[in-house]
Tab-separated table of C-alpha atoms and ligand atoms in Angstrom:
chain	number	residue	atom	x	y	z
A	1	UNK	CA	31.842	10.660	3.622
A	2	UNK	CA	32.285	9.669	0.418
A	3	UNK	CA	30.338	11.957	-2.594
A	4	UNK	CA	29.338	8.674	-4.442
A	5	UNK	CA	29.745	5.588	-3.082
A	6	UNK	CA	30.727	2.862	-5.519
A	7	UNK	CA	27.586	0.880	-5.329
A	8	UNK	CA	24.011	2.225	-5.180
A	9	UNK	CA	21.991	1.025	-2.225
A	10	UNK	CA	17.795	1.231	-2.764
A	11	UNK	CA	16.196	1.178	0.583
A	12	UNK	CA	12.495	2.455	-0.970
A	13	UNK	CA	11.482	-1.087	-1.970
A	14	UNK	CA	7.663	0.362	-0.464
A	15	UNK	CA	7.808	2.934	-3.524
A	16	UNK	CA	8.333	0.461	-5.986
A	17	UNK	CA	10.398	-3.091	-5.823
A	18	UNK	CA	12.954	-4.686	-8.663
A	19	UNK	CA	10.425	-6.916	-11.030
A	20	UNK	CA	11.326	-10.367	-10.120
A	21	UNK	CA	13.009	-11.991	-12.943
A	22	UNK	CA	10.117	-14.625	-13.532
A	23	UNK	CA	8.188	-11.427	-13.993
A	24	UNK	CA	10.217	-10.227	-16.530
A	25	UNK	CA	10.613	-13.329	-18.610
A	26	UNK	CA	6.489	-14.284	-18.373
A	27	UNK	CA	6.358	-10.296	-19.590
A	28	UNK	CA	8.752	-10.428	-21.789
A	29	UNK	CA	7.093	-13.685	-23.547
A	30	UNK	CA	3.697	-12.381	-23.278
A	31	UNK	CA	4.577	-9.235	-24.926
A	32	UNK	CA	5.489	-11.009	-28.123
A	33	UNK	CA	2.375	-12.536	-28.161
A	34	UNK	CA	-0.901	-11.302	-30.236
A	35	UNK	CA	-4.486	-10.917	-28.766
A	36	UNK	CA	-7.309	-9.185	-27.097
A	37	UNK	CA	-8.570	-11.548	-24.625
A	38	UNK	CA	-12.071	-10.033	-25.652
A	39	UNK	CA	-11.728	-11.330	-28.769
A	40	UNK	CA	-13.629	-14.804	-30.047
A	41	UNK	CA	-10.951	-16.059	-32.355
A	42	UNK	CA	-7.826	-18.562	-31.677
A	43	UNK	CA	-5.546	-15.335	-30.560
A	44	UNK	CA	-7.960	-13.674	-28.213
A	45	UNK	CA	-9.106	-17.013	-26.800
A	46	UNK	CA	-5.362	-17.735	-26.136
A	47	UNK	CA	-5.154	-14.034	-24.586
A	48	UNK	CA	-8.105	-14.647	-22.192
A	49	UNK	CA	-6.557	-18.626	-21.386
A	50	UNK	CA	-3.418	-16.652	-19.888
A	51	UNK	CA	-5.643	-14.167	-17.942
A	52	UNK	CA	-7.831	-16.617	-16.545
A	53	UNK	CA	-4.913	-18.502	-15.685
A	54	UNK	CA	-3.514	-15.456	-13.484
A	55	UNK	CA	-6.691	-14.868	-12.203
A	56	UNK	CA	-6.634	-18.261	-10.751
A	57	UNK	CA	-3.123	-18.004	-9.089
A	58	UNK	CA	-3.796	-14.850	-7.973
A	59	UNK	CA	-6.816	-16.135	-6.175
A	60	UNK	CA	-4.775	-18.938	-4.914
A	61	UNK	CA	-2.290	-16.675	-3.500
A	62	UNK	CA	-4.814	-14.101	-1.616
A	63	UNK	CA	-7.265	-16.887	-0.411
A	64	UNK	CA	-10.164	-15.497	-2.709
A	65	UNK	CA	-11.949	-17.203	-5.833
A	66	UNK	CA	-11.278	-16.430	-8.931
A	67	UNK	CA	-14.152	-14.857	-9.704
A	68	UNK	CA	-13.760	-12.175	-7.027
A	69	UNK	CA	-10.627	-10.743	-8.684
A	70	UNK	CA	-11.397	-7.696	-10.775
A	71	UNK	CA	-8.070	-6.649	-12.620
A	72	UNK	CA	-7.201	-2.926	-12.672
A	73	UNK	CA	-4.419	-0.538	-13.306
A	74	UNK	CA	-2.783	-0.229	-10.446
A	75	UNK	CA	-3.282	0.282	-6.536
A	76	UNK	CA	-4.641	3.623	-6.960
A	77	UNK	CA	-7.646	3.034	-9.316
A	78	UNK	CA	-8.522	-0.337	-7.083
A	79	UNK	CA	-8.984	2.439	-4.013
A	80	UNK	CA	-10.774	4.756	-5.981
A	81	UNK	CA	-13.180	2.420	-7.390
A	82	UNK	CA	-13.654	0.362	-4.007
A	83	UNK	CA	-14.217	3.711	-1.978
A	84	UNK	CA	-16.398	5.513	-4.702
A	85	UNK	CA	-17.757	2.745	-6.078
A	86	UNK	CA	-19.186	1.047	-2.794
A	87	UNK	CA	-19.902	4.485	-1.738
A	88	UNK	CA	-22.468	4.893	-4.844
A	89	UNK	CA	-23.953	1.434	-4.606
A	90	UNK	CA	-24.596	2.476	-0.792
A	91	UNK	CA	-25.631	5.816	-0.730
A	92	UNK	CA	-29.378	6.205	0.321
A	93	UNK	CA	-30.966	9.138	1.345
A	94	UNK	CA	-29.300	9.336	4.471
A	95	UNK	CA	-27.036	7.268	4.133
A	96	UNK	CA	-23.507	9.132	3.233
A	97	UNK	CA	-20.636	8.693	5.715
A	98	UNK	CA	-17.389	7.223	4.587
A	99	UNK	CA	-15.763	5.700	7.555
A	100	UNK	CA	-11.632	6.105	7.314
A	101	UNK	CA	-8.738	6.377	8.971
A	102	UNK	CA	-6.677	9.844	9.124
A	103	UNK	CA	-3.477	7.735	8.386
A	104	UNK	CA	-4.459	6.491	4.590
A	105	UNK	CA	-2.834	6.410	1.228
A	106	UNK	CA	-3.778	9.414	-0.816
A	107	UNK	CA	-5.461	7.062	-2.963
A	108	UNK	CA	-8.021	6.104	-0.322
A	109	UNK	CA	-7.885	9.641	1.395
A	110	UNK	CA	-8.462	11.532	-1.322
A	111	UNK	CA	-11.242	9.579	-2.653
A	112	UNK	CA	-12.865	10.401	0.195
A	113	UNK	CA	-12.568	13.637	0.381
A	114	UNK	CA	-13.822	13.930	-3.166
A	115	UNK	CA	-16.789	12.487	-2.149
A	116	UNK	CA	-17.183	14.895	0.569
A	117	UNK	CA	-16.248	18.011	-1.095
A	118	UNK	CA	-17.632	17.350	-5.125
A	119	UNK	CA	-20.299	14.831	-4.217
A	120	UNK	CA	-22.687	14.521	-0.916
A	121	UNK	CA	-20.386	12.405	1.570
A	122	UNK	CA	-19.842	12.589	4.689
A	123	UNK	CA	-15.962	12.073	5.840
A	124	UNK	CA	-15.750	10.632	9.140
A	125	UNK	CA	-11.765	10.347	9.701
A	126	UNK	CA	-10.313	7.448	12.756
A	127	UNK	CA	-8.045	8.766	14.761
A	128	UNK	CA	-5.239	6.781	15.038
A	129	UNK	CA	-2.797	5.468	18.184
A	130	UNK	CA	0.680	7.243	18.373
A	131	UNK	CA	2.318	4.173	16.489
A	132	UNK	CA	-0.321	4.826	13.632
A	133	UNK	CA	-2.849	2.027	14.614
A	134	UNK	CA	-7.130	1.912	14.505
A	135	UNK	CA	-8.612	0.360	17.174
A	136	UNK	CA	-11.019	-1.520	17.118
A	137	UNK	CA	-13.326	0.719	19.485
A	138	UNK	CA	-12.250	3.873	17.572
A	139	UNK	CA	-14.231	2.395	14.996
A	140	UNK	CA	-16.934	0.915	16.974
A	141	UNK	CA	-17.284	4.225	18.785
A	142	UNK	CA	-17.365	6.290	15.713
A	143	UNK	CA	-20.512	3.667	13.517
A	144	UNK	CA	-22.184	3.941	17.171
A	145	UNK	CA	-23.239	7.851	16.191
A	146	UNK	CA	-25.307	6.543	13.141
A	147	UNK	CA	-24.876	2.886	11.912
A	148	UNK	CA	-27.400	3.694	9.264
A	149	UNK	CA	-25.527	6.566	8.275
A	150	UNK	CA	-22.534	5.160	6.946
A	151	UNK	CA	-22.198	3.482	4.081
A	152	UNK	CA	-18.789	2.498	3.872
A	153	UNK	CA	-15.444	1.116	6.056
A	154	UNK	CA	-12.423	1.883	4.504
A	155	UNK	CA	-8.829	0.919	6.421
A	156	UNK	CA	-5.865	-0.129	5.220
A	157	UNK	CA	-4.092	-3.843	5.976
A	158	UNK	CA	-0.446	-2.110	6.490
A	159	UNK	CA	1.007	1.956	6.522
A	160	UNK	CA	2.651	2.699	3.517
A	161	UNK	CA	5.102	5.046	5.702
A	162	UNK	CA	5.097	3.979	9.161
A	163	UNK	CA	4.983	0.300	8.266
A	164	UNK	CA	1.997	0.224	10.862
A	165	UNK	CA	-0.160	-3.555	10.116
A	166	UNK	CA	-3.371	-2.838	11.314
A	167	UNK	CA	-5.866	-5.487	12.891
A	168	UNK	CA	-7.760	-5.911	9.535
A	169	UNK	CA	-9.993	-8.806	10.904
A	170	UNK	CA	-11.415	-6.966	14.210
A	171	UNK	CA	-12.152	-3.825	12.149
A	172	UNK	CA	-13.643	-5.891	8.987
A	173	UNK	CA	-15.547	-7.948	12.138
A	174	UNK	CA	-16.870	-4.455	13.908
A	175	UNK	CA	-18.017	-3.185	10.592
A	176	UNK	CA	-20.063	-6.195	10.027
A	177	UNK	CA	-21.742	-6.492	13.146
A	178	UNK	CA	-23.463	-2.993	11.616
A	179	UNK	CA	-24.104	-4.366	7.838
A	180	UNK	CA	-21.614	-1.930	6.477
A	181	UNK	CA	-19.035	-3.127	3.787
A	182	UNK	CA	-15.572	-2.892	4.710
A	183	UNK	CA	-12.451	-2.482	2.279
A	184	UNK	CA	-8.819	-2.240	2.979
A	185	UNK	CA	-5.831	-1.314	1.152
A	186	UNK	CA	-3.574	-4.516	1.406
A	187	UNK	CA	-0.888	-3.016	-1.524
A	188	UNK	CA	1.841	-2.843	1.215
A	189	UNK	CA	1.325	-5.690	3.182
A	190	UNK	CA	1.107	-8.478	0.249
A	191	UNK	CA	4.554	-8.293	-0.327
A	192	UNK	CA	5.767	-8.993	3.028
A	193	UNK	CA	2.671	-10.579	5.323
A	194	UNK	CA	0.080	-13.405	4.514
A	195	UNK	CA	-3.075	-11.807	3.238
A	196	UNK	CA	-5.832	-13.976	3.361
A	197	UNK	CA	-8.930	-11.910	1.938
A	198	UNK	CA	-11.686	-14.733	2.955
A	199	UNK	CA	-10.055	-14.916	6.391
A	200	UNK	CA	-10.177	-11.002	6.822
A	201	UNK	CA	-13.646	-10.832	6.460
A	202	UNK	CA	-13.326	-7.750	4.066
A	203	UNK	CA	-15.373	-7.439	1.735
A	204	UNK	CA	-12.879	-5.094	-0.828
A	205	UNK	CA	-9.289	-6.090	-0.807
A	206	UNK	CA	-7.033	-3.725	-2.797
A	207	UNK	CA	-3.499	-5.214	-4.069
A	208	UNK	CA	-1.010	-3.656	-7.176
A	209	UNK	CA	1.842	-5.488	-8.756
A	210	UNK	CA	4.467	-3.235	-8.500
A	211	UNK	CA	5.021	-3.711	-4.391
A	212	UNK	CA	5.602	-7.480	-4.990
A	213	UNK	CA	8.025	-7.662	-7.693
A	214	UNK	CA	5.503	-7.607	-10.939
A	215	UNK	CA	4.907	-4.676	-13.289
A	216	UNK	CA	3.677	-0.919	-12.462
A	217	UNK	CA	0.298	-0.239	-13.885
A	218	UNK	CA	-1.717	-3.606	-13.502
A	219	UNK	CA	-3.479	-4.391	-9.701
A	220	UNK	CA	-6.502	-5.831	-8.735
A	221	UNK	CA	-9.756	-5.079	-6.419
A	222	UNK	CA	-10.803	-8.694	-4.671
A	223	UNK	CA	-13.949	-8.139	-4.397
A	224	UNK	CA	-16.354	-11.081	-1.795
A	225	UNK	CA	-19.214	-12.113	-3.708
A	226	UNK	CA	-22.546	-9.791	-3.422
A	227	UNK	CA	-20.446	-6.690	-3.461
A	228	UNK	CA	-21.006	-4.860	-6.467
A	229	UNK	CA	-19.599	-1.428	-6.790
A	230	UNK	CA	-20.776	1.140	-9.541
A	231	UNK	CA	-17.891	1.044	-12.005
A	232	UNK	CA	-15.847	4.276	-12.001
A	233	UNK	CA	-14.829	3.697	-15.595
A	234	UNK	CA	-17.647	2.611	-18.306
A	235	UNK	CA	-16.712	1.060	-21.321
A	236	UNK	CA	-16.777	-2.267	-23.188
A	237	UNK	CA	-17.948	-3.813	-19.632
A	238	UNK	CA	-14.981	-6.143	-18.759
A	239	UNK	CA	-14.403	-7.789	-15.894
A	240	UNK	CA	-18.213	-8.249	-14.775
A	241	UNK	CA	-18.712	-4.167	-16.254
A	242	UNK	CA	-17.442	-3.644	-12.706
A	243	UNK	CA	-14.161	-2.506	-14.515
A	244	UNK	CA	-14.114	-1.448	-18.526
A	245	UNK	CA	-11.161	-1.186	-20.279
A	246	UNK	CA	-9.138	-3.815	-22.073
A	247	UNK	CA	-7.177	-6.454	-20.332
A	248	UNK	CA	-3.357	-6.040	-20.366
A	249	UNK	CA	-2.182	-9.622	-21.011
A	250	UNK	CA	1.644	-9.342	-20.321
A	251	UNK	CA	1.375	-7.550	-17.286
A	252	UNK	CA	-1.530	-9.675	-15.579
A	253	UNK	CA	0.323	-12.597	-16.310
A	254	UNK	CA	3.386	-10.842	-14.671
A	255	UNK	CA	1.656	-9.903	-12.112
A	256	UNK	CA	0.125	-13.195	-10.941
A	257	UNK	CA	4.161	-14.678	-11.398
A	258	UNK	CA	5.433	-12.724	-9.103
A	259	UNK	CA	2.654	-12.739	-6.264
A	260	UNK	CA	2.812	-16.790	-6.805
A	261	UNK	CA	6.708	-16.313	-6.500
A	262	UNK	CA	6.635	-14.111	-3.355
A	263	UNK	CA	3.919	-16.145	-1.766
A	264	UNK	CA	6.200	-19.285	-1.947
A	265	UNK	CA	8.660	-17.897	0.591
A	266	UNK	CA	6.711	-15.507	2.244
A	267	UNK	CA	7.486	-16.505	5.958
A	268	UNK	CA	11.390	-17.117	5.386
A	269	UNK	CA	11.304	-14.097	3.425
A	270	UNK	CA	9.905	-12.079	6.238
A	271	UNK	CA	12.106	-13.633	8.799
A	272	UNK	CA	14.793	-12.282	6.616
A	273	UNK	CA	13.567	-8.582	6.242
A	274	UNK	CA	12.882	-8.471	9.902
A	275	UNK	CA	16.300	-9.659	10.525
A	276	UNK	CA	17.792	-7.036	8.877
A	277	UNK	CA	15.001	-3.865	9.310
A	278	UNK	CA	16.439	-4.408	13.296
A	279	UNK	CA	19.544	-4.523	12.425
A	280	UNK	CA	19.285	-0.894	10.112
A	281	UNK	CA	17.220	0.298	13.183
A	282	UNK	CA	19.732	-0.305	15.968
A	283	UNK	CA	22.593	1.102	13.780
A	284	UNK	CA	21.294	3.966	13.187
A	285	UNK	CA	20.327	4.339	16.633
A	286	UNK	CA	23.652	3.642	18.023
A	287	UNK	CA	24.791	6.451	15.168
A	288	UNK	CA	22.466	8.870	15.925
A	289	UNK	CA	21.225	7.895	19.336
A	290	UNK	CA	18.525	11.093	19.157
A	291	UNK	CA	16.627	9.668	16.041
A	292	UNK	CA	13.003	8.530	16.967
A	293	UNK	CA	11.658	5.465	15.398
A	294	UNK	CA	7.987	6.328	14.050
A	295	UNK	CA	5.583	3.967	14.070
A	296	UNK	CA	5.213	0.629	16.279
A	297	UNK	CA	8.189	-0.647	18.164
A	298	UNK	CA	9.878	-3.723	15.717
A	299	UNK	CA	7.917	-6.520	16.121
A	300	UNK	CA	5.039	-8.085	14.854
A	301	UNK	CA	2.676	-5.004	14.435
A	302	UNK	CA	5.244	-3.431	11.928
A	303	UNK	CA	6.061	-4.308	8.550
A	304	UNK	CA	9.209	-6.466	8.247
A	305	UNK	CA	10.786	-4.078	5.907
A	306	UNK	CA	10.013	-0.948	7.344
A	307	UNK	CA	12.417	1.897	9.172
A	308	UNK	CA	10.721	5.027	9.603
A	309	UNK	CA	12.631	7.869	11.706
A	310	UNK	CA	12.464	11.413	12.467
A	311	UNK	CA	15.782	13.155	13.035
A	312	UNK	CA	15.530	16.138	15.147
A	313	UNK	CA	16.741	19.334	13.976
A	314	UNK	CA	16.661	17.905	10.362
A	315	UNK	CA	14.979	18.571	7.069
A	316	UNK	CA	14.072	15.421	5.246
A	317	UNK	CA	14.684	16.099	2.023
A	318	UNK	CA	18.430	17.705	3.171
A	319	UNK	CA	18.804	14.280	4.097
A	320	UNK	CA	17.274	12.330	1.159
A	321	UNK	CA	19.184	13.922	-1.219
A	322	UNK	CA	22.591	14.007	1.092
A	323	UNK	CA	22.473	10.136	1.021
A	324	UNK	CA	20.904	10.068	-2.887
A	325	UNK	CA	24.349	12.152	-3.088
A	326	UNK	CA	25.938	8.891	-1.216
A	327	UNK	CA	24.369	6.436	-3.358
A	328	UNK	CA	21.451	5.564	-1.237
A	329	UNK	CA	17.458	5.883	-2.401
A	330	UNK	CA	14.971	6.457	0.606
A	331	UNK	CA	12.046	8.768	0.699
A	332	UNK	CA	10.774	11.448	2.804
A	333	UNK	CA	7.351	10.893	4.311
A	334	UNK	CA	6.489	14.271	3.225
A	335	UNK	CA	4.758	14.671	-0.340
A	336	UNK	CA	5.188	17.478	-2.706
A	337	UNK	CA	1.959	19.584	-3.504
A	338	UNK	CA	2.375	22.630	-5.759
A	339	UNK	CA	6.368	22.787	-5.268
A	340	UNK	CA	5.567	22.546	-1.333
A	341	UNK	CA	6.478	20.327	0.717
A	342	UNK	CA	4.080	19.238	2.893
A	343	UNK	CA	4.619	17.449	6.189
A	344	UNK	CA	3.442	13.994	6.181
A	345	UNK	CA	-0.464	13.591	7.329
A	346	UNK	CA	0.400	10.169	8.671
A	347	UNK	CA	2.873	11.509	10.896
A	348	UNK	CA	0.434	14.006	11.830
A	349	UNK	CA	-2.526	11.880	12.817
A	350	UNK	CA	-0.213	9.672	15.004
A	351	UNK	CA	0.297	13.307	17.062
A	352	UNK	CA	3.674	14.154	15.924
A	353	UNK	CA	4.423	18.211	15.236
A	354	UNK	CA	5.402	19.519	11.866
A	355	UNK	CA	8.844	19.471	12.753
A	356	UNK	CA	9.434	16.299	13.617
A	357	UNK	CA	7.137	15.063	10.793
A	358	UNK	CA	9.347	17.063	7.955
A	359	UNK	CA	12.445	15.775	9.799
A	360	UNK	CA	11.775	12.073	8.830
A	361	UNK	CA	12.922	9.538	6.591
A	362	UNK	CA	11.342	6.387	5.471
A	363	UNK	CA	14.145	3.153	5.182
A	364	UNK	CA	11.930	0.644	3.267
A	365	UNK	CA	13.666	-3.423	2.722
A	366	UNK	CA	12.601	-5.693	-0.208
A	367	UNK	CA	13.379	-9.181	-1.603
A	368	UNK	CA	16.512	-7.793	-2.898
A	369	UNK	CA	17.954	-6.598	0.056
A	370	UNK	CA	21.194	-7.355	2.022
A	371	UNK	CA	22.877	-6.522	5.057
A	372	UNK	CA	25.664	-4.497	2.763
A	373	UNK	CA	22.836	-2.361	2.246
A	374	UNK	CA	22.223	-1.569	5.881
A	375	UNK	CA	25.786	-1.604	6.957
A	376	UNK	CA	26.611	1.156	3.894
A	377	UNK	CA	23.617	3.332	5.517
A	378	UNK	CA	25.359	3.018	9.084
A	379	UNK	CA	28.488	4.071	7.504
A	380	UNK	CA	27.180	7.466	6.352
A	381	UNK	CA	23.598	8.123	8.448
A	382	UNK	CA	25.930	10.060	11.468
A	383	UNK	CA	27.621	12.140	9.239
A	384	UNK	CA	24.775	12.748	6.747
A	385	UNK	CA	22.330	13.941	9.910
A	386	UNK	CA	25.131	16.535	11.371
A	387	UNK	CA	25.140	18.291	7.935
A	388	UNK	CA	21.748	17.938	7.488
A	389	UNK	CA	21.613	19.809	11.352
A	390	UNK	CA	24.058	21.912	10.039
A	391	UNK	CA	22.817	23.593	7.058
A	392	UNK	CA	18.960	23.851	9.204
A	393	UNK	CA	20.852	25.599	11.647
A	394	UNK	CA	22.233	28.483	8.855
B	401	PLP	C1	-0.785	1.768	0.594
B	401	PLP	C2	-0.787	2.117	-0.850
B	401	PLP	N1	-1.945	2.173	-1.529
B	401	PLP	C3	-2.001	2.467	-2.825
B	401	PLP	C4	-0.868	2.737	-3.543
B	401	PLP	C5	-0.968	3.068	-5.000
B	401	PLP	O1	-0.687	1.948	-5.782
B	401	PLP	P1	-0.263	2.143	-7.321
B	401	PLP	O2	1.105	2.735	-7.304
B	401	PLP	O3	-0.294	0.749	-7.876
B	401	PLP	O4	-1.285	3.015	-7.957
B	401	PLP	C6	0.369	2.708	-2.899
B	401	PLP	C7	1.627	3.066	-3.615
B	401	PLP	O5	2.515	3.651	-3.088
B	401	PLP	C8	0.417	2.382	-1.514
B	401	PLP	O6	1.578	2.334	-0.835
């Protein structure tokens, strides 16, 4: 095993992807350029011209109108302000549960959990299936015990660790059949699958910029018309004074590049990835014929891009930073709180034990992947995973 191979290999494209290079030169341009796109004069009218103009590709791309996209910074403040913000407009007396699923983002989870533990909510958590899924009748079952209870739906399009694509439509269709607003967390799945928020039936649609090949810190909340959230941030009331804060030109425009650019190839693109994400699965299988593949089998309820595994007798982050060590970026699908590492909750909720879920790796492909990268992880995954057993077994 080599201590540094001679060319790096990133396999955490769901973390955060390369910006496409039409992203970086419609940045790049933008960012030379002068103007609030508040602002009533020639520079800020210019300003708002090139927002309005992303807000109208980005609508293209996601199947929405343009006037249900409501820019924000990121993935994580479009969750917070769909699941607290629907959650305030709803609230009524009784009316307080927060319908989600156990297998969330943190943005999402912990949004909800706020609510329960600072506010007066009610978490409700879906259990998921072993590969990670919410079925439809988990959801039925649990608005049965008090449709006029719950004021809120939240579940997400596609895992962000188990690559798990969930069926978005049913659920969105369930929750309806009640009156209750449903919103899902698409940020992983619009880089790889068609999202099509009018044919979802959601009524919230979260997406970010950075999983598709745009800029980190600019996302949006598609938002069907009727639902109004309270605004989690108050301010100079932009974008409808559902979301205050001024409008970050270069990235917007960024961000609507590269969603129109990944949309263009999407289905090739995905052929591709899923191509390759079996081809890193059975090597490493045929490597280390004991690792378990998380999630659903490969096929068309996974992401294209996603490799999740636990390695038995492991430690996760022995093995992240054994093949960091090697040249190769992954993540762990544990998170770090206080110094800690905790197992990961999604692993958890699918029924795995706290061994197997701090044994695991996520493999995660993008648009710049290649099968040198998953032949360079074959060449080192065996002998990475007997030290890794090794030094757990000091
Ligand atoms: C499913 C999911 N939701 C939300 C987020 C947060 O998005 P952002 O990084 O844009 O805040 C992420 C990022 O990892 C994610 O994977």
């Amino acid at each position: 095993m080599s201590s540094q191979s001679s060319r790096s290999v990133y396999l955490d494209h769901a973390a955060t992807t390369p910006m496409r290079p039409e992203a970086i030169a419609a940045m790049t341009e933008e960012l030379a350029r002068l103007g609030n796109p508040s602002s009533l004069h020639t520079a800020g009218r210019r300003a708002r011209r090139v927002v309005e103009e992303s807000r109208e590709q980005l609508a293209e791309v996601f199947s929405a109108r343009p006037s249900e996209v409501i820019f924000t910074s990121g993935g994580t403040e479009a969750d917070n302000l769909a699941v607290k913000g629907l959650y305030w407009a709803r609230r009524d007396g009784s009316r307080r549960r927060v319908l989600t699923s156990a297998a969330e983002h943190h943005a999402v989870l912990d949004s909800v959990r706020w609510l329960a533990e600072i506010q007066d909510a009610e978490a409700v958590w879906l259990g998921v299936d072993a590969d990670g899924g919410v079925r439809p009748e988990t959801l039925r079952a649990a608005i049965s015990q008090g449709p006029e209870l719950t004021a809120l739906v939240s579940v997400m399009w596609a895992n962000n660790e188990v690559g798990t694509i969930q069926p978005v439509s049913e659920l969105a269709a369930v929750a309806h059949e009640y009156g209750i607003p449903f919103h899902t967390d698409a940020v992983q799945a619009a880089a790889q699958l068609p999202v099509d928020f009018a044919a979802s039936g959601a009524d919230a649609l979260t997406v970010t910029g950075h999983k598709l090949g745009g800029p980190v810190g600019v996302g949006a909340l598609i938002l069907a018309r009727g639902t109004e959230p309270i605004p989690v941030l108050h301010g100079g009331g932009q974008e409808r004074d559902i979301r205050s804060g001024t409008l970050d030109t270069p990235a917007i425009r960024a961000f609507a590049v590269a969603a129109a650019v990944c949309a263009q190839n999407l289905q090739d693109e995905a052929k591709r990835l899923t191509a390759l994400r079996d081809d890193l699965v059975r090597q490493v299988l045929a490597v280390v014929p004991d690792a378990v593949l998380n999630g659903p089998p490969t096929g068309d309820r996974r992401l294209p891009g996603n490799a999740h595994f636990s390695f038995p007798g492991c430690d996760g982050d022995a093995l992240l930073m054994l093949l960091d060590a090697n040249g190769i970026a992954c993540s762990t699908g544990s998170a770090c709180t206080a110094g800690v590492a905790e197992p990961s909750h999604v692993l958890l909720a699918m029924g795995a034990d706290d061994v197997r879920a701090r044994g695991s790796l996520r493999f995660s492909l993008g648009h710049t992947s290649c099968q040198g990268d998953v032949d360079a992880l074959a060449a080192v995954i065996g002998e990475v995973v007997d030290r890794a057993r090794r030094a757990a077994a000091r």
